[in-house]
């Protein structure tokens, strides 16, 4: 919990200080050690006392009935209590983000693990072992705030690090490249992907004419659409995805020397995605799948972690590299510039209030501490303009920096004054500088040494609306991405393009995309054309000849970076009255030992009576706990239970889906009728494991592979 006190600074300027108090990792506030802030344990006025009051503090005598003239008479205008209550309610919403509206946040701690003082003067990278408070917001891009979590979409991965030299916002995505090269195209891109303005749909999806129409005329987008059509765009959880700063930034050291840098977040949990068919079903079964997953993991103490890694390179590399490092539609393969781990982020605390924190958090690419600076990437330059602007429109006042989630945790001293919702109370006569006052009235001064100094880059150029020829190759890295995938992943990319284009009603849009895909990889274009039942057009005219010699990079595949165990995953166990208590217990122990979670699914949520006579309360009822919510499943019904389940369509779907989604299925011999009813009995394969008390540990170990990919029909 941030304890914030606002007081007159010793020097006469406003000083806002906030300190972090200890809180047990992962616990919601009420379970953490009490800390006393200026307004009591919980924030501000709302929970200060036992007596209900108005916002102005007037104690109230009745919160159930408005003030009336007589028992059945009209409500009186003088009812200030009702008027104030409804007035506030009427204004509870603020504009949602124009992009990345649906998001979910958590608090964390960043630990520095490397001394980078030779290349950056940023204090956050000076001392290994030092920790910095952090706030992270994950998001989808296209959907509204109330849309579902498993849209096929890019995920935002925005990190605020409250450093001792001011907030550093690394506002990234889970995909290392972007759709466009120049910020001026962003409104067009977003208009194209969002719902059509006339009909107000389709929402939260790119599978429609306007998006692909835009892409078809914007070949620089093609590389990113390869990533977007890959399973990266349907992550299993926020915990199992990578993050990227995307742009090339600069590190600047104490001597003013600059080194280029790209930032990467690497999940220690490994990478994992769902299948498209699963995503579609999860959105119905649990639209909050990702936010629930993060909340559950953190509150259970299974704290997600990411390593922060950097790719650093100099001007010479930048000059010699095949592509322009200022072009955000390109990445630098790890094989060329290896990743160096410099810190670790641990998400250790869920939010106390979704609105106050996740909704009001305001990121800005321009928030950088001394030692971190910008490159001339035209997309980054445009972003630096955009984010302040959007905060004003969303939060309504330039004083949004005073909100607890946005307030720096280091001293703040300036002469900015007034504005709507000013919560600081600056003291004294002087609100400007230079001034000739002395002592406390004088206020702060810029510090030529400690202060932020922009990298002294020489600039020279003709003013003009131009695009460098070094940005012209739009296909080569798209091909490199495609050839770096496993056959299963390539097949998913083909299916995703086919699905998305099949939703385009204009055949010419599909055709133009096929023309681009021909420049990426002939196999890809052929497969998508076949899937659509359309002839292949002529290849699109490429500004520069696409290259076919870029070496595949394993780092671009998800499956090559999977987890090594079942840790952090979830097993769904179907139980009925009479379920073998010993097998269930053995499974539970194996799951706990693996650092995973076990949920039981029963005919009724009130529970079942196990074989040993004990009662088990269920986590889900069968109709509410489809197998898409689990990473692997186990079927432990009794003989009678299996017979009953065999007649339930939701139970049959549970098994059939688990099999179709290549999940590992543990089953006891008594489950046979259920397997048969689900149409799986004749297809038992190595991914289906017979369960006994003694095979539970082995089964959970097997589940560490997450899916039995052999079941996937190979392209
Ligand atoms: Fe953003 N972007 N963006 N963006 N972006 C916003 O800021 C914008 C871009 C990203 O969880 C907005 O506060 C422009 C790239 C994330 O609160 C807005 C351009 C990348 C988030 C905005 C880009 C991102 C945003 C909307 C083209 C990946 C969510 C609300 C030049 C590196 C942050 C807001 C959160 C949010 C503008 C391109 C990531 C309108 C003009 C590239 C993760 O300011």
XYZ file of C-alpha atoms and ligand atoms in Angstrom:
759
model
C 0.000 0.000 0.000
C 1.368 3.389 -0.886
C 1.280 5.798 1.968
C 1.139 9.263 0.531
C 1.619 12.500 2.376
C 1.526 15.862 0.741
C 3.163 18.720 2.454
C 4.954 21.963 1.901
C 8.507 21.161 0.965
C 11.346 22.584 2.985
C 12.261 24.649 -0.037
C 8.833 26.119 -0.468
C 7.704 24.018 -3.440
C 5.203 21.185 -3.461
C 6.703 17.926 -2.386
C 4.873 14.696 -2.777
C 6.411 11.723 -1.060
C 5.098 8.257 -0.984
C 6.597 5.276 0.702
C 5.894 1.616 0.373
C 4.814 -0.252 3.427
C 5.317 -3.911 3.947
C 2.517 -6.106 2.736
C 2.546 -9.860 2.687
C 3.068 -10.944 -0.885
C -0.024 -11.693 -2.857
C -2.513 -10.869 -0.156
C -5.433 -8.536 -0.695
C -5.242 -5.544 1.617
C -7.554 -6.798 4.340
C -5.304 -9.808 4.881
C -2.098 -7.802 5.029
C -0.388 -6.210 7.964
C -2.205 -3.051 8.854
C -0.399 0.129 7.958
C -1.489 3.558 8.935
C -1.794 6.175 6.250
C -2.843 9.759 6.668
C -6.453 8.762 6.490
C -6.471 5.491 8.444
C -5.972 1.921 7.278
C -8.011 2.033 4.065
C -7.832 4.868 1.619
C -9.366 8.230 2.123
C -12.727 8.922 3.599
C -14.791 5.949 2.500
C -13.806 3.534 5.208
C -12.691 5.822 7.966
C -15.507 5.280 10.382
C -18.359 3.031 11.336
C -21.059 5.585 10.747
C -22.326 6.106 7.208
C -21.906 9.707 6.076
C -22.333 11.857 3.002
C -19.198 12.757 1.042
C -19.118 15.924 3.111
C -19.138 13.948 6.338
C -22.693 14.448 7.529
C -23.748 11.325 9.446
C -26.813 9.663 7.969
C -29.750 8.103 9.749
C -31.263 6.053 6.901
C -29.764 4.622 3.691
C -32.849 2.681 2.600
C -35.535 5.317 2.119
C -35.543 8.684 0.396
C -37.119 11.661 2.103
C -40.853 11.654 1.395
C -43.883 13.737 2.171
C -45.945 11.084 3.862
C -45.631 7.319 3.626
C -46.776 7.148 0.001
C -46.063 10.756 -0.946
C -43.594 12.337 -3.420
C -39.849 12.530 -2.790
C -38.678 15.917 -1.543
C -36.106 18.001 -3.415
C -34.363 18.836 -0.182
C -33.158 15.227 0.149
C -29.489 16.214 -0.120
C -28.382 12.729 0.901
C -30.092 11.033 -2.022
C -29.179 13.832 -4.416
C -25.476 13.581 -3.530
C -25.456 9.784 -3.646
C -27.047 9.616 -7.083
C -25.022 12.585 -8.386
C -21.834 10.722 -7.562
C -23.120 7.467 -9.004
C -24.086 9.204 -12.252
C -20.453 10.214 -12.706
C -18.735 6.982 -11.697
C -17.428 6.185 -15.160
C -14.567 7.885 -16.946
C -13.876 7.522 -20.674
C -12.321 4.150 -21.379
C -8.997 3.991 -23.146
C -9.381 4.480 -26.903
C -7.136 1.428 -27.327
C -6.169 -1.132 -24.656
C -9.470 -0.446 -22.877
C -9.740 -3.924 -21.411
C -6.899 -4.460 -19.022
C -5.889 -5.874 -15.709
C -3.249 -4.689 -13.292
C -1.133 -5.868 -10.394
C 1.597 -4.490 -8.175
C 5.083 -5.876 -8.157
C 8.707 -5.518 -7.274
C 11.586 -5.202 -9.693
C 14.969 -6.431 -8.561
C 18.059 -5.221 -10.373
C 20.440 -8.076 -11.102
C 23.170 -6.384 -13.128
C 25.342 -3.309 -12.780
C 24.909 -1.417 -16.048
C 26.587 1.792 -14.938
C 29.081 1.508 -17.792
C 26.286 2.000 -20.327
C 23.549 3.871 -18.464
C 23.510 6.373 -15.646
C 19.951 5.267 -14.706
C 20.018 4.621 -10.956
C 17.707 1.624 -11.391
C 20.559 -0.226 -13.131
C 23.349 0.830 -10.784
C 23.085 -1.618 -7.902
C 22.418 -5.341 -8.185
C 20.034 -6.373 -5.438
C 18.259 -3.001 -5.332
C 14.474 -3.204 -5.559
C 11.991 -0.862 -7.199
C 8.217 -0.809 -6.769
C 6.298 -1.625 -9.964
C 2.786 -1.633 -11.380
C 1.874 -3.659 -14.453
C -1.222 -3.463 -16.626
C -1.897 -6.169 -19.213
C -4.520 -5.523 -21.852
C -6.080 -6.416 -25.147
C -6.026 -3.681 -27.778
C -9.173 -3.629 -29.852
C -12.023 -4.530 -27.528
C -14.014 -2.299 -25.211
C -13.512 -2.384 -21.447
C -16.279 -4.946 -21.086
C -15.094 -7.274 -23.843
C -13.762 -10.775 -23.257
C -10.215 -11.759 -22.365
C -9.501 -14.265 -25.116
C -9.925 -12.138 -28.197
C -7.386 -12.881 -30.900
C -5.412 -9.731 -30.280
C -2.102 -8.235 -29.317
C -1.655 -7.941 -25.546
C -0.424 -4.750 -23.930
C 2.331 -5.244 -21.369
C 2.726 -1.855 -19.692
C 5.115 -1.564 -16.758
C 5.505 1.408 -14.445
C 8.695 1.357 -12.407
C 8.691 3.884 -9.566
C 12.428 4.592 -9.612
C 14.310 6.927 -7.299
C 14.697 9.260 -10.278
C 11.063 9.374 -11.293
C 8.707 6.930 -12.950
C 9.948 4.877 -15.867
C 7.092 3.578 -18.001
C 7.984 0.757 -20.362
C 4.730 0.614 -22.346
C 5.151 -2.512 -24.419
C 3.278 -5.354 -26.057
C 3.570 -9.151 -26.082
C 4.695 -8.975 -29.720
C 8.078 -7.417 -30.552
C 7.040 -5.631 -33.751
C 4.257 -3.234 -34.624
C 1.737 -2.822 -37.455
C 2.931 0.550 -38.704
C 6.150 2.482 -39.081
C 4.867 6.008 -38.592
C 2.616 7.343 -35.828
C 0.533 9.297 -38.315
C -1.058 5.987 -39.405
C -2.168 4.954 -35.892
C -5.685 6.460 -35.969
C -6.311 4.723 -39.330
C -5.075 1.396 -38.023
C -7.210 1.634 -34.908
C -10.293 2.783 -36.786
C -9.870 -0.144 -39.163
C -9.555 -2.807 -36.457
C -12.254 -1.478 -34.138
C -15.960 -1.961 -34.775
C -17.339 -0.510 -37.998
C -18.705 2.971 -37.297
C -22.057 2.415 -38.975
C -23.095 -0.870 -37.337
C -21.056 -0.810 -34.142
C -19.633 -4.305 -34.664
C -17.629 -6.572 -34.935
C -16.169 -5.923 -31.524
C -12.845 -7.058 -30.115
C -11.774 -8.854 -33.248
C -9.812 -8.276 -36.392
C -11.761 -10.808 -38.473
C -13.595 -8.320 -40.641
C -13.253 -6.406 -43.893
C -12.074 -3.061 -42.616
C -9.038 -4.419 -40.764
C -7.807 -6.601 -43.599
C -8.651 -3.939 -46.169
C -6.350 -1.532 -44.305
C -3.612 -4.176 -44.023
C -3.909 -5.029 -47.706
C -2.931 -1.446 -48.548
C -0.333 -1.249 -45.774
C 2.240 -3.944 -46.506
C 4.370 -2.805 -43.561
C 1.661 -4.450 -41.388
C 2.173 -7.900 -42.853
C 5.002 -8.926 -40.522
C 2.952 -8.179 -37.418
C -0.106 -9.962 -38.788
C 2.006 -13.141 -38.924
C 2.525 -12.778 -35.154
C -1.110 -11.827 -34.653
C -2.276 -14.932 -36.530
C 0.078 -17.073 -34.450
C -0.926 -18.418 -31.051
C 0.898 -15.449 -29.445
C -2.383 -13.583 -29.868
C -4.327 -16.104 -27.761
C -2.136 -16.535 -24.662
C -3.188 -19.035 -22.011
C -2.529 -16.434 -19.337
C -0.817 -13.096 -18.852
C 1.664 -15.093 -16.777
C 2.749 -17.141 -19.783
C 3.560 -14.442 -22.278
C 6.585 -12.368 -23.163
C 6.733 -8.584 -23.204
C 8.671 -6.292 -25.519
C 9.494 -2.597 -25.474
C 9.311 -2.876 -29.302
C 11.195 0.322 -30.174
C 14.901 0.876 -30.071
C 15.663 3.074 -27.051
C 18.945 4.528 -25.866
C 20.983 3.993 -22.751
C 23.119 7.024 -21.958
C 25.990 6.761 -19.480
C 27.502 9.385 -17.174
C 29.878 10.509 -19.935
C 26.983 11.138 -22.286
C 27.776 8.096 -24.434
C 24.777 6.422 -26.013
C 24.139 2.721 -26.635
C 21.030 1.453 -28.391
C 18.836 -0.909 -26.392
C 15.764 -3.074 -26.881
C 13.860 -4.373 -23.841
C 12.391 -7.870 -23.389
C 10.361 -9.427 -20.555
C 10.840 -13.200 -20.322
C 8.306 -15.167 -18.224
C 9.924 -17.643 -15.854
C 6.690 -19.643 -16.152
C 7.454 -20.415 -19.800
C 5.312 -19.547 -22.799
C 1.890 -21.046 -23.363
C -1.101 -20.329 -25.543
C -4.535 -21.823 -26.045
C -6.006 -23.200 -29.258
C -8.439 -21.036 -31.196
C -11.297 -23.451 -30.585
C -10.525 -23.242 -26.875
C -10.362 -19.446 -26.955
C -13.821 -19.269 -28.491
C -15.236 -21.499 -25.752
C -13.335 -19.864 -22.890
C -14.810 -16.512 -23.867
C -18.246 -17.949 -23.227
C -17.384 -20.010 -20.156
C -15.297 -17.362 -18.413
C -14.859 -13.991 -20.160
C -12.566 -12.988 -17.271
C -10.265 -15.973 -17.729
C -7.033 -13.963 -17.808
C -7.770 -11.557 -15.003
C -9.070 -14.377 -12.798
C -5.926 -16.373 -13.525
C -3.672 -13.499 -12.444
C -5.709 -12.743 -9.340
C -5.844 -16.424 -8.331
C -2.135 -16.996 -8.858
C -1.051 -13.937 -6.885
C -3.485 -14.442 -4.017
C -2.404 -18.098 -3.809
C 1.204 -16.940 -3.466
C 2.238 -18.377 -6.843
C 3.893 -15.124 -7.845
C 4.531 -14.675 -11.575
C 7.992 -13.524 -12.549
C 9.663 -12.126 -15.637
C 13.298 -11.485 -16.315
C 14.033 -8.132 -17.877
C 16.586 -8.670 -20.608
C 18.242 -6.158 -22.892
C 19.711 -6.310 -26.349
C 22.361 -3.610 -26.510
C 24.140 -2.569 -29.680
C 26.075 0.362 -31.044
C 25.838 2.579 -34.115
C 28.157 0.276 -36.048
C 25.827 -2.685 -35.578
C 22.851 -0.461 -36.409
C 24.539 0.643 -39.635
C 25.425 -2.894 -40.663
C 22.174 -4.625 -39.664
C 19.972 -5.818 -42.560
C 17.094 -3.618 -41.436
C 16.670 -0.197 -39.896
C 16.730 -0.316 -36.088
C 14.362 2.678 -36.115
C 11.715 0.653 -37.947
C 9.267 -0.766 -35.380
C 8.031 -3.395 -37.832
C 11.379 -5.197 -37.490
C 13.085 -7.084 -34.696
C 16.689 -7.950 -34.058
C 17.090 -11.739 -33.832
C 18.581 -12.937 -30.568
C 21.099 -14.915 -32.557
C 22.583 -11.604 -33.746
C 22.339 -9.643 -30.513
C 21.967 -11.975 -27.524
C 19.755 -11.094 -24.595
C 21.370 -10.031 -21.365
C 19.274 -10.413 -18.201
C 19.445 -7.281 -16.053
C 16.568 -7.624 -13.594
C 13.599 -9.615 -12.403
C 10.024 -8.502 -11.964
C 7.766 -10.267 -9.474
C 4.063 -9.508 -9.335
C 3.357 -9.839 -5.637
C 0.180 -7.947 -4.857
C -3.251 -7.754 -6.415
C -4.902 -4.376 -6.684
C -6.970 -3.067 -3.800
C -9.364 -1.302 -6.101
C -9.716 -1.986 -9.788
C -10.902 1.502 -10.688
C -8.526 3.504 -8.496
C -5.509 1.594 -9.717
C -5.977 -0.352 -12.959
C -8.373 2.088 -14.565
C -6.649 5.259 -13.411
C -3.080 4.193 -14.046
C -1.638 6.466 -16.715
C 1.346 5.283 -18.713
C 3.477 7.508 -20.883
C 6.405 6.501 -23.072
C 7.901 9.909 -22.288
C 8.373 8.913 -18.627
C 12.045 7.967 -18.566
C 14.686 8.543 -15.888
C 18.084 10.097 -16.640
C 20.132 7.477 -18.493
C 17.279 6.181 -20.652
C 16.466 8.088 -23.817
C 14.651 7.807 -27.120
C 15.715 6.827 -30.594
C 14.353 8.528 -33.693
C 11.844 5.726 -34.333
C 8.951 7.746 -35.805
C 6.428 5.583 -34.001
C 8.038 6.202 -30.637
C 8.268 9.909 -31.337
C 4.537 9.974 -32.035
C 3.771 8.014 -28.894
C 5.695 10.492 -26.790
C 3.199 13.095 -27.929
C 0.105 10.923 -27.591
C 0.118 9.534 -24.085
C -0.036 12.806 -22.111
C -2.785 13.957 -24.361
C -4.885 10.860 -23.825
C -4.513 11.077 -20.038
C -5.962 14.544 -20.035
C -8.952 13.355 -21.963
C -9.445 10.265 -19.781
C -8.599 11.560 -16.331
C -9.781 15.089 -16.934
C -6.978 17.073 -15.344
C -3.218 17.507 -15.619
C -3.105 16.597 -11.919
C -3.529 12.873 -12.681
C 0.094 12.485 -11.552
C -1.158 12.944 -7.990
C -3.346 9.824 -8.064
C -1.773 7.179 -5.789
C -1.075 4.716 -8.643
C 0.605 7.403 -10.740
C 2.426 9.350 -8.026
C 6.201 8.965 -8.085
C 7.717 7.374 -5.009
C 10.613 9.854 -5.053
C 10.610 13.535 -4.055
C 8.662 15.771 -6.428
C 9.385 19.503 -6.461
C 8.232 21.972 -9.083
C 6.317 25.173 -9.667
C 3.356 23.620 -11.482
C 0.249 24.878 -9.720
C -3.515 24.676 -9.570
C -5.652 22.878 -12.165
C -8.712 20.757 -11.590
C -8.595 18.349 -8.658
C -5.449 19.833 -7.182
C -4.913 17.735 -4.075
C -1.583 19.240 -3.021
C -1.581 22.370 -0.895
C 1.502 24.325 -2.003
C 2.556 26.946 0.543
C 4.285 30.289 0.313
C 4.424 33.382 -1.845
C 6.664 32.131 -4.647
C 5.428 29.963 -7.515
C 8.029 30.739 -10.181
C 11.731 30.755 -10.802
C 14.156 32.398 -11.183
C 13.360 34.197 -7.969
C 15.477 36.123 -5.518
C 13.930 34.682 -2.386
C 15.972 32.803 0.127
C 15.234 29.999 2.561
C 12.061 27.956 2.358
C 10.423 30.388 -0.082
C 13.090 29.875 -2.754
C 11.862 26.581 -4.165
C 13.746 23.993 -6.229
C 16.252 24.520 -9.053
C 17.282 22.415 -12.036
C 20.418 20.354 -11.467
C 22.746 20.302 -14.466
C 24.474 17.175 -13.210
C 21.748 14.986 -11.693
C 18.993 16.207 -13.984
C 17.822 14.536 -17.209
C 19.990 15.522 -20.159
C 18.874 14.463 -23.613
C 21.468 12.581 -25.605
C 23.394 15.184 -27.587
C 22.562 13.743 -30.945
C 23.492 15.804 -34.000
C 20.556 16.402 -36.261
C 20.653 17.501 -39.829
C 18.103 16.929 -42.499
C 15.711 18.383 -44.963
C 12.226 18.893 -43.619
C 9.771 16.676 -45.482
C 7.079 14.002 -45.265
C 9.309 11.118 -46.210
C 9.901 7.456 -45.422
C 13.452 6.189 -45.481
C 14.258 3.579 -48.132
C 15.728 1.512 -45.259
C 12.137 0.896 -44.090
C 11.056 -0.633 -47.410
C 11.410 -4.402 -46.910
C 8.068 -5.604 -45.555
C 8.245 -9.344 -46.179
C 11.642 -10.815 -45.306
C 11.223 -10.866 -41.534
C 7.650 -12.098 -41.926
C 9.070 -15.080 -43.783
C 11.762 -15.522 -41.148
C 9.048 -15.653 -38.484
C 7.081 -18.241 -40.452
C 10.021 -20.555 -41.082
C 11.035 -20.348 -37.424
C 7.796 -22.022 -36.302
C 7.198 -25.711 -35.678
C 4.832 -27.412 -38.187
C 2.030 -27.282 -35.593
C 2.512 -23.540 -35.176
C 2.665 -22.980 -38.924
C -0.590 -24.865 -39.250
C -2.216 -22.619 -36.640
C -1.052 -19.533 -38.546
C -2.582 -20.916 -41.741
C -5.852 -21.666 -39.943
C -5.977 -18.240 -38.326
C -5.505 -16.407 -41.653
C -8.067 -18.678 -43.238
C -10.585 -18.046 -40.469
C -10.052 -14.274 -40.400
C -10.213 -13.891 -44.180
C -13.266 -16.126 -44.359
C -15.019 -13.480 -42.252
C -14.182 -10.809 -44.829
C -17.165 -10.378 -47.086
C -15.249 -8.633 -49.870
C -13.408 -11.216 -52.012
C -10.990 -8.548 -53.226
C -9.794 -7.988 -49.653
C -8.993 -11.696 -49.275
C -7.264 -11.684 -52.628
C -5.064 -8.707 -51.812
C -3.930 -10.382 -48.582
C -3.164 -13.605 -50.460
C -1.054 -11.517 -52.842
C 1.017 -10.327 -49.870
C 1.270 -13.818 -48.363
C 2.814 -15.002 -51.621
C 5.693 -12.660 -50.881
C 6.042 -14.141 -47.403
C 6.009 -17.866 -48.158
C 4.461 -19.795 -51.000
C 3.351 -22.653 -48.711
C 1.520 -20.226 -46.463
C -0.218 -18.524 -49.383
C -1.138 -21.857 -50.975
C -2.555 -23.286 -47.759
C -4.629 -20.209 -46.974
C -5.922 -19.999 -50.549
C -6.882 -23.675 -50.387
C -8.589 -23.129 -47.049
C -10.577 -20.278 -48.520
C -11.267 -22.149 -51.744
C -9.880 -19.242 -53.747
C -7.379 -19.011 -56.585
C -4.034 -17.430 -55.887
C -3.602 -13.954 -57.350
C -0.323 -12.524 -58.671
C 2.104 -11.637 -55.871
C 1.878 -8.080 -54.566
C 4.455 -5.707 -56.008
C 7.240 -5.528 -53.449
C 9.247 -2.334 -52.989
C 12.355 -4.463 -52.516
C 12.858 -8.111 -53.395
C 11.855 -10.270 -50.374
C 14.782 -12.205 -48.958
C 14.678 -15.924 -48.425
C 18.062 -16.291 -46.740
C 17.292 -15.100 -43.202
C 18.085 -17.917 -40.802
C 15.240 -19.355 -38.713
C 15.283 -18.254 -35.069
C 14.080 -20.657 -32.366
C 13.359 -17.706 -30.095
C 10.394 -16.786 -32.289
C 8.505 -20.010 -31.570
C 6.270 -20.512 -28.539
C 6.509 -24.289 -28.490
C 10.284 -24.213 -28.423
C 10.045 -22.129 -25.248
C 7.417 -24.119 -23.363
C 7.557 -24.756 -19.617
C 9.532 -27.594 -18.113
C 6.861 -28.702 -15.652
C 3.182 -28.450 -14.732
C 3.964 -25.685 -12.195
C 1.475 -22.829 -12.258
C -0.994 -24.871 -14.290
C -4.424 -26.224 -13.405
C -5.773 -29.778 -13.340
C -9.543 -30.255 -13.541
C -10.731 -33.431 -11.843
C -14.186 -34.765 -12.559
C -15.682 -36.449 -9.481
C -18.989 -38.035 -8.537
C -20.435 -39.720 -5.472
C -18.247 -42.741 -4.813
C -15.056 -41.327 -6.392
C -12.012 -43.213 -5.147
C -10.753 -41.029 -2.291
C -7.250 -42.534 -2.354
C -6.660 -41.786 -6.050
C -7.988 -38.258 -5.607
C -5.711 -37.728 -2.624
C -2.694 -39.056 -4.538
C -3.479 -36.678 -7.408
C -3.869 -33.761 -5.046
C -0.478 -34.452 -3.489
C 1.206 -34.803 -6.879
C -0.340 -31.555 -8.104
C 0.683 -29.655 -4.977
C 4.167 -31.058 -5.220
C 4.382 -29.834 -8.812
C 3.347 -26.312 -7.765
C 0.093 -26.600 -9.701
C -3.568 -26.248 -8.742
C -6.314 -28.882 -8.613
C -9.988 -28.057 -9.053
C -12.812 -30.553 -8.678
C -15.815 -30.612 -10.955
C -18.897 -32.459 -9.698
C -22.520 -32.920 -10.723
C -23.485 -30.380 -8.052
C -21.302 -27.714 -6.480
C -22.570 -28.743 -3.041
C -20.210 -31.665 -3.431
C -20.003 -35.433 -3.430
C -19.487 -38.245 -0.955
C -16.223 -40.011 -1.696
C -15.523 -43.763 -1.449
C -14.256 -43.382 2.127
C -17.484 -41.693 3.219
C -15.967 -38.201 3.425
C -17.726 -35.252 1.849
C -15.919 -33.188 -0.760
C -17.132 -29.688 -1.603
C -16.729 -29.165 -5.333
C -15.070 -26.142 -6.954
C -17.334 -26.223 -10.001
C -20.478 -27.942 -11.175
C -20.098 -29.754 -14.477
C -22.101 -27.221 -16.476
C -19.921 -24.390 -15.109
C -16.516 -26.018 -15.394
C -15.831 -27.060 -18.994
C -12.427 -28.584 -19.700
C -11.286 -25.497 -21.642
C -10.660 -23.898 -18.248
C -7.982 -26.489 -17.399
C -4.535 -27.408 -18.663
C -5.141 -31.129 -18.130
C -8.019 -33.203 -16.804
C -8.588 -36.353 -14.777
C -11.735 -38.453 -14.775
C -12.394 -40.187 -11.453
C -16.085 -41.096 -11.461
C -17.517 -44.108 -9.655
C -19.171 -46.825 -11.762
C -22.618 -45.332 -11.233
C -21.221 -41.814 -11.630
C -19.655 -42.643 -15.003
C -22.952 -44.033 -16.226
C -24.773 -40.895 -15.138
C -22.144 -38.617 -16.688
C -22.314 -40.562 -19.962
C -25.844 -39.240 -20.384
C -24.917 -35.574 -19.757
C -23.925 -33.545 -22.811
C -21.767 -31.153 -20.774
C -19.835 -34.074 -19.281
C -19.346 -35.590 -22.735
C -18.185 -32.195 -24.071
C -15.766 -31.975 -21.155
C -14.022 -35.145 -22.278
C -14.381 -34.686 -26.041
C -13.010 -31.129 -25.865
C -10.115 -32.135 -23.626
C -9.193 -34.763 -26.207
C -9.696 -32.442 -29.179
C -7.566 -29.787 -27.498
C -4.743 -32.314 -27.112
C -4.875 -32.237 -23.327
C -3.504 -34.963 -21.164
C -6.351 -37.024 -19.768
C -5.949 -39.165 -16.680
C -8.718 -41.707 -16.178
C -9.608 -44.644 -13.972
C -11.044 -47.824 -15.475
C -14.449 -46.869 -14.090
C -14.484 -43.835 -16.419
C -14.768 -46.111 -19.473
C -18.498 -45.459 -20.166
C -17.858 -41.722 -20.105
C -14.905 -42.026 -22.500
C -17.079 -44.141 -24.782
C -19.995 -41.693 -24.695
C -17.587 -38.854 -25.532
C -16.343 -40.795 -28.568
C -12.822 -41.058 -27.189
C -12.682 -44.715 -26.067
C -11.399 -45.975 -29.415
C -8.789 -43.239 -29.755
C -6.937 -43.751 -26.468
C -3.350 -42.676 -27.075
C -0.200 -41.893 -25.137
C -1.813 -38.646 -23.973
C -4.443 -40.639 -22.077
C -2.986 -42.066 -18.888
C -4.617 -44.735 -16.756
C -4.752 -43.480 -13.190
C -4.150 -45.396 -10.017
C -2.909 -44.245 -6.669
C 0.651 -45.038 -7.678
C 0.601 -43.478 -11.148
C -0.552 -40.004 -10.060
C 2.937 -38.511 -9.826
C 3.888 -39.848 -13.249
C 0.685 -38.473 -14.750
C 1.339 -34.963 -13.426
C 4.882 -35.165 -14.735
C 3.515 -36.099 -18.164
C 1.151 -33.115 -17.964
C 4.233 -30.863 -17.863
C 4.357 -31.142 -21.670
C 0.947 -29.374 -21.567
C -0.396 -30.891 -24.743
C -0.111 -34.175 -26.552
C 0.630 -32.584 -29.917
C 0.785 -35.967 -31.680
C -3.000 -35.826 -31.651
C -3.011 -32.758 -33.885
C -3.766 -33.655 -37.464
C -0.574 -32.709 -39.199
C -0.896 -30.389 -42.182
Fe -0.203 2.829 -27.496
N -1.651 4.041 -26.773
N -0.025 3.997 -29.120
N 1.116 1.508 -28.329
N -0.402 1.609 -25.938
C -2.320 3.875 -25.631
O -2.730 5.545 -24.041
C -0.535 5.230 -29.250
C 1.767 1.665 -29.518
C 0.325 0.500 -25.662
O -2.347 -0.265 -19.951
C -3.178 5.055 -25.275
O -3.360 5.619 -21.894
C -0.097 5.820 -30.498
C 2.825 0.706 -29.643
C -0.127 -0.099 -24.434
O -2.851 1.869 -19.825
C -2.882 6.053 -26.384
C 0.680 4.887 -31.087
C 2.775 -0.029 -28.495
C -1.159 0.718 -23.980
C -1.914 5.280 -27.257
C 0.737 3.747 -30.221
C 1.714 0.485 -27.693
C -1.297 1.775 -24.943
C -4.621 4.736 -25.047
C 1.349 4.961 -32.440
C 3.659 -1.224 -28.120
C -2.001 0.511 -22.756
C -4.862 4.924 -23.565
C 2.387 5.903 -32.497
C 5.031 -0.927 -27.985
C -1.433 1.197 -21.551
C -3.612 5.380 -23.045
C -2.278 0.906 -20.342
C -2.233 2.816 -24.822
C -1.392 5.815 -28.354
C 1.443 2.576 -30.564
C 1.394 -0.084 -26.417
C -4.075 6.590 -27.150
C -0.466 7.196 -30.989
C 3.807 0.585 -30.803
C 0.408 -1.354 -23.769
O -2.233 7.188 -25.895
